[in-house]
Amino acid sequence: MKVSSSRFAGAAERAGEEPRAPGPVVVLAGRSNVGKSSLINRLLGVKGLARTSSEPGRTQCIHFYRVNESWYFVDLPGYGYAKVSLARRAAWGPMIDGFLARYRRQLALALLVVDARREPTEPDARMRDWLEAGGLPYVVAATKADKLSGNERAQAQRALAPVAGPGSVSPQPLLVSASTGLGLAELWRYLDQALEAARRARPG
Ligand code: GDP
């Protein structure tokens, strides 16, 4: 897809604060500091659109980015960061559940963003189970793959394979990099397909 415009469209901390323009939604979920902001910036070709966090886990808002005035990237708050207070962590689940319930009909795809250099983590597996339980189509994007050698990439692909369950629309996790652009053409193919399918299902 050609990105002709993208803009920050708002942040929501509680229900009702979300922007309400129509169109499909692509959500990004992942651990704090995994590289979601960097991925959004690189996919949209705009440096600094999504804030890359120097203080991971601090922002517990859902961030909305409007693309081509027709669909949204939605950055969910990063999970699994130890310094987030217990109360905040307890609030995470209901916040995301509520969001997804409200946006259910607009959801085109979820990107489950994991770190290509790490073994799959418990919170990632929980997120995956939760996407599966909700019947949400998703792609596992294993980012920071530029930090791995060719051999290590093959190893990472094997280690991360179990994260992509039956609901994954790609047969395997995609190794990507926001730094070099590795794997992003393939990721765009999944995004384009999902957005197209969402538009066919709900024209206008
Ligand atoms: P977020 O908290 O998930 O939004 O993560 P950020 O996008 O803020 O990234 C966290 C850190 O990882 C930053 O220092 C980024 O520069 C770095 N980073 C993110 N993506 C990549 C990548 O693909 N390659 C490399 N080498 N570093 C990355």
PDB file of C-alpha atoms and ligand atoms in Angstrom:
ATOM      1  CA  MET A   1       0.000   0.000   0.000  1.00  0.00           C
ATOM      2  CA  LYS A   2       1.124   3.489  -0.718  1.00  0.00           C
ATOM      3  CA  VAL A   3       0.989   5.552   2.464  1.00  0.00           C
ATOM      4  CA  SER A   4       0.006   9.025   1.367  1.00  0.00           C
ATOM      5  CA  SER A   5      -0.850  10.386   4.797  1.00  0.00           C
ATOM      6  CA  SER A   6      -0.551   9.393   8.420  1.00  0.00           C
ATOM      7  CA  ARG A   7      -1.195  11.315  11.587  1.00  0.00           C
ATOM      8  CA  PHE A   8      -1.497  10.841  15.327  1.00  0.00           C
ATOM      9  CA  ALA A   9      -5.250  10.638  15.912  1.00  0.00           C
ATOM     10  CA  GLY A  10      -5.407  10.551  19.701  1.00  0.00           C
ATOM     11  CA  ALA A  11      -4.743   8.585  22.854  1.00  0.00           C
ATOM     12  CA  ALA A  12      -7.339   6.913  25.022  1.00  0.00           C
ATOM     13  CA  GLU A  13      -6.882   6.027  28.648  1.00  0.00           C
ATOM     14  CA  ARG A  14     -10.466   5.017  29.225  1.00  0.00           C
ATOM     15  CA  ALA A  15     -13.548   4.012  27.293  1.00  0.00           C
ATOM     16  CA  GLY A  16     -15.117   6.754  25.257  1.00  0.00           C
ATOM     17  CA  GLU A  17     -11.867   8.649  24.621  1.00  0.00           C
ATOM     18  CA  GLU A  18     -11.124   6.845  21.354  1.00  0.00           C
ATOM     19  CA  PRO A  19     -11.404   8.610  18.004  1.00  0.00           C
ATOM     20  CA  ARG A  20     -14.478   7.266  16.252  1.00  0.00           C
ATOM     21  CA  ALA A  21     -13.843   7.628  12.535  1.00  0.00           C
ATOM     22  CA  PRO A  22     -14.899   4.564  10.549  1.00  0.00           C
ATOM     23  CA  GLY A  23     -12.623   2.113   8.796  1.00  0.00           C
ATOM     24  CA  PRO A  24     -10.562  -0.975   9.560  1.00  0.00           C
ATOM     25  CA  VAL A  25      -8.223  -1.183  12.544  1.00  0.00           C
ATOM     26  CA  VAL A  26      -4.849  -2.947  12.837  1.00  0.00           C
ATOM     27  CA  VAL A  27      -3.741  -3.364  16.463  1.00  0.00           C
ATOM     28  CA  LEU A  28      -0.190  -3.863  17.700  1.00  0.00           C
ATOM     29  CA  ALA A  29       0.361  -5.794  20.896  1.00  0.00           C
ATOM     30  CA  GLY A  30       3.649  -6.635  22.544  1.00  0.00           C
ATOM     31  CA  ARG A  31       5.834  -6.292  25.581  1.00  0.00           C
ATOM     32  CA  SER A  32       6.986  -2.835  26.564  1.00  0.00           C
ATOM     33  CA  ASN A  33      10.126  -1.788  24.699  1.00  0.00           C
ATOM     34  CA  VAL A  34       9.767  -4.559  22.125  1.00  0.00           C
ATOM     35  CA  GLY A  35       9.798  -2.001  19.303  1.00  0.00           C
ATOM     36  CA  LYS A  36       6.135  -1.327  18.455  1.00  0.00           C
ATOM     37  CA  SER A  37       6.581   2.440  18.040  1.00  0.00           C
ATOM     38  CA  SER A  38       9.629   1.959  15.838  1.00  0.00           C
ATOM     39  CA  LEU A  39       7.722  -0.526  13.702  1.00  0.00           C
ATOM     40  CA  ILE A  40       4.790   1.862  13.231  1.00  0.00           C
ATOM     41  CA  ASN A  41       7.157   4.681  12.273  1.00  0.00           C
ATOM     42  CA  ARG A  42       9.025   2.521   9.789  1.00  0.00           C
ATOM     43  CA  LEU A  43       5.895   0.995   8.240  1.00  0.00           C
ATOM     44  CA  LEU A  44       4.432   4.459   7.729  1.00  0.00           C
ATOM     45  CA  GLY A  45       7.740   6.018   6.723  1.00  0.00           C
ATOM     46  CA  VAL A  46       7.472   8.809   9.292  1.00  0.00           C
ATOM     47  CA  LYS A  47      10.213   9.238  11.861  1.00  0.00           C
ATOM     48  CA  GLY A  48       8.923  10.178  15.282  1.00  0.00           C
ATOM     49  CA  LEU A  49       5.200   9.746  14.563  1.00  0.00           C
ATOM     50  CA  ALA A  50       4.873   7.113  17.260  1.00  0.00           C
ATOM     51  CA  ARG A  51       6.965   8.051  20.250  1.00  0.00           C
ATOM     52  CA  THR A  52       9.791   5.643  20.924  1.00  0.00           C
ATOM     53  CA  SER A  53       9.878   5.216  24.620  1.00  0.00           C
ATOM     54  CA  SER A  54      12.809   6.102  26.804  1.00  0.00           C
ATOM     55  CA  GLU A  55      10.750   5.080  29.804  1.00  0.00           C
ATOM     56  CA  PRO A  56       9.159   1.801  28.848  1.00  0.00           C
ATOM     57  CA  GLY A  57       5.826   0.937  30.330  1.00  0.00           C
ATOM     58  CA  ARG A  58       5.008   4.432  31.464  1.00  0.00           C
ATOM     59  CA  THR A  59       2.387   5.176  28.890  1.00  0.00           C
ATOM     60  CA  GLN A  60      -0.688   3.117  29.572  1.00  0.00           C
ATOM     61  CA  CYS A  61      -2.740   4.723  26.832  1.00  0.00           C
ATOM     62  CA  ILE A  62      -4.018   3.253  23.617  1.00  0.00           C
ATOM     63  CA  HIS A  63      -2.549   5.304  20.771  1.00  0.00           C
ATOM     64  CA  PHE A  64      -4.324   5.808  17.450  1.00  0.00           C
ATOM     65  CA  TYR A  65      -2.693   6.620  14.117  1.00  0.00           C
ATOM     66  CA  ARG A  66      -4.898   7.384  11.139  1.00  0.00           C
ATOM     67  CA  VAL A  67      -3.477   6.178   7.824  1.00  0.00           C
ATOM     68  CA  ASN A  68      -4.600   7.541   4.435  1.00  0.00           C
ATOM     69  CA  GLU A  69      -7.625   8.915   6.310  1.00  0.00           C
ATOM     70  CA  SER A  70      -9.142   5.468   5.910  1.00  0.00           C
ATOM     71  CA  TRP A  71      -7.852   3.084   8.601  1.00  0.00           C
ATOM     72  CA  TYR A  72      -6.066   3.017  11.974  1.00  0.00           C
ATOM     73  CA  PHE A  73      -2.933   1.561  13.438  1.00  0.00           C
ATOM     74  CA  VAL A  74      -3.712   1.143  17.122  1.00  0.00           C
ATOM     75  CA  ASP A  75      -0.814   0.747  19.530  1.00  0.00           C
ATOM     76  CA  LEU A  76      -1.923  -1.067  22.665  1.00  0.00           C
ATOM     77  CA  PRO A  77      -0.017  -0.327  25.882  1.00  0.00           C
ATOM     78  CA  GLY A  78       3.003  -2.585  26.256  1.00  0.00           C
ATOM     79  CA  TYR A  79       2.514  -5.424  28.695  1.00  0.00           C
ATOM     80  CA  GLY A  80       4.817  -7.237  31.045  1.00  0.00           C
ATOM     81  CA  TYR A  81       6.926  -4.390  32.306  1.00  0.00           C
ATOM     82  CA  ALA A  82       7.926  -4.939  35.902  1.00  0.00           C
ATOM     83  CA  LYS A  83       7.922  -1.295  36.944  1.00  0.00           C
ATOM     84  CA  VAL A  84       4.281  -0.790  36.058  1.00  0.00           C
ATOM     85  CA  SER A  85       2.342  -0.784  39.318  1.00  0.00           C
ATOM     86  CA  LEU A  86       0.185  -3.757  40.209  1.00  0.00           C
ATOM     87  CA  ALA A  87      -2.940  -1.632  39.945  1.00  0.00           C
ATOM     88  CA  ARG A  88      -1.938  -0.568  36.449  1.00  0.00           C
ATOM     89  CA  ARG A  89      -1.222  -4.130  35.447  1.00  0.00           C
ATOM     90  CA  ALA A  90      -4.562  -5.262  36.801  1.00  0.00           C
ATOM     91  CA  ALA A  91      -6.256  -2.534  34.767  1.00  0.00           C
ATOM     92  CA  TRP A  92      -4.569  -3.635  31.537  1.00  0.00           C
ATOM     93  CA  GLY A  93      -6.743  -6.657  30.780  1.00  0.00           C
ATOM     94  CA  PRO A  94     -10.148  -4.987  31.210  1.00  0.00           C
ATOM     95  CA  MET A  95      -8.905  -1.928  29.300  1.00  0.00           C
ATOM     96  CA  ILE A  96      -7.877  -4.007  26.303  1.00  0.00           C
ATOM     97  CA  ASP A  97     -10.934  -6.255  26.543  1.00  0.00           C
ATOM     98  CA  GLY A  98     -13.166  -3.198  26.522  1.00  0.00           C
ATOM     99  CA  PHE A  99     -11.342  -1.685  23.584  1.00  0.00           C
ATOM    100  CA  LEU A 100     -11.518  -4.866  21.554  1.00  0.00           C
ATOM    101  CA  ALA A 101     -15.181  -5.345  22.347  1.00  0.00           C
ATOM    102  CA  ARG A 102     -15.937  -1.849  21.051  1.00  0.00           C
ATOM    103  CA  TYR A 103     -13.783  -2.235  17.942  1.00  0.00           C
ATOM    104  CA  ARG A 104     -14.543  -5.888  17.231  1.00  0.00           C
ATOM    105  CA  ARG A 105     -16.307  -5.214  13.940  1.00  0.00           C
ATOM    106  CA  GLN A 106     -13.526  -2.928  12.674  1.00  0.00           C
ATOM    107  CA  LEU A 107     -10.601  -5.195  13.575  1.00  0.00           C
ATOM    108  CA  ALA A 108      -8.758  -6.284  10.441  1.00  0.00           C
ATOM    109  CA  LEU A 109      -5.593  -7.773  11.959  1.00  0.00           C
ATOM    110  CA  ALA A 110      -3.471  -7.874  15.092  1.00  0.00           C
ATOM    111  CA  LEU A 111       0.321  -7.731  14.988  1.00  0.00           C
ATOM    112  CA  LEU A 112       1.764  -9.634  17.917  1.00  0.00           C
ATOM    113  CA  VAL A 113       5.196  -8.051  18.160  1.00  0.00           C
ATOM    114  CA  VAL A 114       7.901 -10.147  19.837  1.00  0.00           C
ATOM    115  CA  ASP A 115      11.661  -9.791  20.160  1.00  0.00           C
ATOM    116  CA  ALA A 116      13.482 -11.939  17.582  1.00  0.00           C
ATOM    117  CA  ARG A 117      16.414 -12.327  19.969  1.00  0.00           C
ATOM    118  CA  ARG A 118      14.437 -13.848  22.825  1.00  0.00           C
ATOM    119  CA  GLU A 119      12.752 -17.101  23.541  1.00  0.00           C
ATOM    120  CA  PRO A 120       8.982 -16.693  23.480  1.00  0.00           C
ATOM    121  CA  THR A 121       7.916 -15.254  26.822  1.00  0.00           C
ATOM    122  CA  GLU A 122       5.009 -16.157  29.043  1.00  0.00           C
ATOM    123  CA  PRO A 123       3.157 -12.849  28.463  1.00  0.00           C
ATOM    124  CA  ASP A 124       3.566 -13.273  24.684  1.00  0.00           C
ATOM    125  CA  ALA A 125       2.047 -16.748  24.888  1.00  0.00           C
ATOM    126  CA  ARG A 126      -0.813 -15.375  26.984  1.00  0.00           C
ATOM    127  CA  MET A 127      -1.430 -12.631  24.444  1.00  0.00           C
ATOM    128  CA  ARG A 128      -1.423 -15.207  21.659  1.00  0.00           C
ATOM    129  CA  ASP A 129      -3.900 -17.414  23.577  1.00  0.00           C
ATOM    130  CA  TRP A 130      -6.082 -14.422  24.112  1.00  0.00           C
ATOM    131  CA  LEU A 131      -6.064 -13.522  20.371  1.00  0.00           C
ATOM    132  CA  GLU A 132      -6.861 -17.146  19.573  1.00  0.00           C
ATOM    133  CA  ALA A 133      -9.689 -17.246  22.102  1.00  0.00           C
ATOM    134  CA  GLY A 134     -11.187 -14.099  20.611  1.00  0.00           C
ATOM    135  CA  GLY A 135     -10.870 -15.471  17.084  1.00  0.00           C
ATOM    136  CA  LEU A 136      -8.807 -12.456  16.011  1.00  0.00           C
ATOM    137  CA  PRO A 137      -6.594 -12.919  12.951  1.00  0.00           C
ATOM    138  CA  TYR A 138      -2.992 -12.063  13.729  1.00  0.00           C
ATOM    139  CA  VAL A 139       0.581 -12.128  12.467  1.00  0.00           C
ATOM    140  CA  VAL A 140       3.569 -12.627  14.774  1.00  0.00           C
ATOM    141  CA  ALA A 141       6.192 -10.010  13.893  1.00  0.00           C
ATOM    142  CA  ALA A 142       9.585 -10.837  15.434  1.00  0.00           C
ATOM    143  CA  THR A 143      11.378  -7.519  15.411  1.00  0.00           C
ATOM    144  CA  LYS A 144      14.991  -6.375  15.915  1.00  0.00           C
ATOM    145  CA  ALA A 145      16.015  -9.217  13.571  1.00  0.00           C
ATOM    146  CA  ASP A 146      18.767  -6.947  12.201  1.00  0.00           C
ATOM    147  CA  LYS A 147      20.677  -7.818  15.369  1.00  0.00           C
ATOM    148  CA  LEU A 148      20.868 -11.485  14.359  1.00  0.00           C
ATOM    149  CA  SER A 149      23.203 -13.236  11.925  1.00  0.00           C
ATOM    150  CA  GLY A 150      21.787 -15.458   9.185  1.00  0.00           C
ATOM    151  CA  ASN A 151      22.225 -18.582  11.324  1.00  0.00           C
ATOM    152  CA  GLU A 152      20.700 -16.937  14.342  1.00  0.00           C
ATOM    153  CA  ARG A 153      17.691 -15.881  12.252  1.00  0.00           C
ATOM    154  CA  ALA A 154      17.005 -19.466  11.268  1.00  0.00           C
ATOM    155  CA  GLN A 155      17.292 -20.466  14.947  1.00  0.00           C
ATOM    156  CA  ALA A 156      14.990 -17.647  16.011  1.00  0.00           C
ATOM    157  CA  GLN A 157      12.410 -18.672  13.444  1.00  0.00           C
ATOM    158  CA  ARG A 158      12.392 -22.190  14.897  1.00  0.00           C
ATOM    159  CA  ALA A 159      12.294 -21.008  18.509  1.00  0.00           C
ATOM    160  CA  LEU A 160       9.427 -18.610  17.856  1.00  0.00           C
ATOM    161  CA  ALA A 161       7.391 -20.917  15.603  1.00  0.00           C
ATOM    162  CA  PRO A 162       5.134 -22.086  18.476  1.00  0.00           C
ATOM    163  CA  VAL A 163       3.947 -18.497  19.074  1.00  0.00           C
ATOM    164  CA  ALA A 164       2.080 -18.579  15.747  1.00  0.00           C
ATOM    165  CA  GLY A 165      -0.997 -20.672  16.545  1.00  0.00           C
ATOM    166  CA  PRO A 166      -3.843 -21.728  14.249  1.00  0.00           C
ATOM    167  CA  GLY A 167      -5.258 -18.180  14.132  1.00  0.00           C
ATOM    168  CA  SER A 168      -2.027 -16.793  12.677  1.00  0.00           C
ATOM    169  CA  VAL A 169      -2.554 -15.751   9.058  1.00  0.00           C
ATOM    170  CA  SER A 170       1.139 -16.274   8.302  1.00  0.00           C
ATOM    171  CA  PRO A 171       2.380 -19.858   8.626  1.00  0.00           C
ATOM    172  CA  GLN A 172       5.408 -18.677  10.624  1.00  0.00           C
ATOM    173  CA  PRO A 173       6.466 -15.629  12.620  1.00  0.00           C
ATOM    174  CA  LEU A 174       7.881 -12.965  10.290  1.00  0.00           C
ATOM    175  CA  LEU A 175      11.385 -11.768  11.073  1.00  0.00           C
ATOM    176  CA  VAL A 176      11.349  -7.998  10.680  1.00  0.00           C
ATOM    177  CA  SER A 177      13.426  -4.948  11.503  1.00  0.00           C
ATOM    178  CA  ALA A 178      12.385  -1.352  11.976  1.00  0.00           C
ATOM    179  CA  SER A 179      16.050  -0.386  11.563  1.00  0.00           C
ATOM    180  CA  THR A 180      16.777  -1.980   8.184  1.00  0.00           C
ATOM    181  CA  GLY A 181      13.268  -2.635   6.837  1.00  0.00           C
ATOM    182  CA  LEU A 182      13.931  -6.381   6.749  1.00  0.00           C
ATOM    183  CA  GLY A 183      10.689  -8.350   6.245  1.00  0.00           C
ATOM    184  CA  LEU A 184       8.469  -5.300   5.992  1.00  0.00           C
ATOM    185  CA  ALA A 185       7.418  -5.877   2.379  1.00  0.00           C
ATOM    186  CA  GLU A 186       6.071  -9.257   3.441  1.00  0.00           C
ATOM    187  CA  LEU A 187       4.394  -7.765   6.489  1.00  0.00           C
ATOM    188  CA  TRP A 188       2.746  -5.163   4.231  1.00  0.00           C
ATOM    189  CA  ARG A 189       1.362  -7.962   2.077  1.00  0.00           C
ATOM    190  CA  TYR A 190      -0.483  -9.343   5.115  1.00  0.00           C
ATOM    191  CA  LEU A 191      -1.651  -5.870   6.093  1.00  0.00           C
ATOM    192  CA  ASP A 192      -2.919  -5.138   2.588  1.00  0.00           C
ATOM    193  CA  GLN A 193      -4.782  -8.436   2.413  1.00  0.00           C
ATOM    194  CA  ALA A 194      -6.376  -7.947   5.823  1.00  0.00           C
ATOM    195  CA  LEU A 195      -7.382  -4.350   5.095  1.00  0.00           C
ATOM    196  CA  GLU A 196      -8.818  -5.348   1.737  1.00  0.00           C
ATOM    197  CA  ALA A 197     -10.800  -8.194   3.313  1.00  0.00           C
ATOM    198  CA  ALA A 198     -12.097  -5.857   6.027  1.00  0.00           C
ATOM    199  CA  ARG A 199     -13.240  -3.346   3.407  1.00  0.00           C
ATOM    200  CA  ARG A 200     -15.013  -6.031   1.404  1.00  0.00           C
ATOM    201  CA  ALA A 201     -16.777  -7.219   4.566  1.00  0.00           C
ATOM    202  CA  ARG A 202     -17.802  -3.700   5.587  1.00  0.00           C
ATOM    203  CA  PRO A 203     -17.752  -1.376   2.574  1.00  0.00           C
ATOM    204  CA  GLY A 204     -17.710   2.346   3.283  1.00  0.00           C
TER     205      GLY A 204
HETATM  206  P1  GDP B   1       7.986   0.189  22.200  1.00  0.00           P
HETATM  207  O1  GDP B   1       8.067   0.485  23.671  1.00  0.00           O
HETATM  208  O2  GDP B   1       7.496  -1.207  21.934  1.00  0.00           O
HETATM  209  O3  GDP B   1       7.223   1.210  21.405  1.00  0.00           O
HETATM  210  O4  GDP B   1       9.506   0.166  21.664  1.00  0.00           O
HETATM  211  P2  GDP B   1      10.336   1.270  20.871  1.00  0.00           P
HETATM  212  O5  GDP B   1       9.876   1.364  19.449  1.00  0.00           O
HETATM  213  O6  GDP B   1      10.358   2.517  21.673  1.00  0.00           O
HETATM  214  O7  GDP B   1      11.778   0.583  20.823  1.00  0.00           O
HETATM  215  C1  GDP B   1      12.497   0.274  21.999  1.00  0.00           C
HETATM  216  C2  GDP B   1      13.995   0.334  21.700  1.00  0.00           C
HETATM  217  O8  GDP B   1      14.349  -0.673  20.743  1.00  0.00           O
HETATM  218  C3  GDP B   1      14.429   1.660  21.089  1.00  0.00           C
HETATM  219  O9  GDP B   1      15.697   1.975  21.627  1.00  0.00           O
HETATM  220  C4  GDP B   1      14.534   1.374  19.601  1.00  0.00           C
HETATM  221  O10 GDP B   1      15.468   2.175  18.941  1.00  0.00           O
HETATM  222  C5  GDP B   1      14.965  -0.092  19.598  1.00  0.00           C
HETATM  223  N1  GDP B   1      14.457  -0.787  18.391  1.00  0.00           N
HETATM  224  C6  GDP B   1      13.173  -0.882  18.010  1.00  0.00           C
HETATM  225  N2  GDP B   1      13.055  -1.610  16.878  1.00  0.00           N
HETATM  226  C7  GDP B   1      14.302  -1.989  16.510  1.00  0.00           C
HETATM  227  C8  GDP B   1      14.841  -2.764  15.414  1.00  0.00           C
HETATM  228  O11 GDP B   1      14.135  -3.286  14.530  1.00  0.00           O
HETATM  229  N3  GDP B   1      16.197  -2.942  15.404  1.00  0.00           N
HETATM  230  C9  GDP B   1      17.004  -2.424  16.371  1.00  0.00           C
HETATM  231  N4  GDP B   1      18.313  -2.676  16.259  1.00  0.00           N
HETATM  232  N5  GDP B   1      16.535  -1.692  17.409  1.00  0.00           N
HETATM  233  C10 GDP B   1      15.205  -1.468  17.486  1.00  0.00           C
END
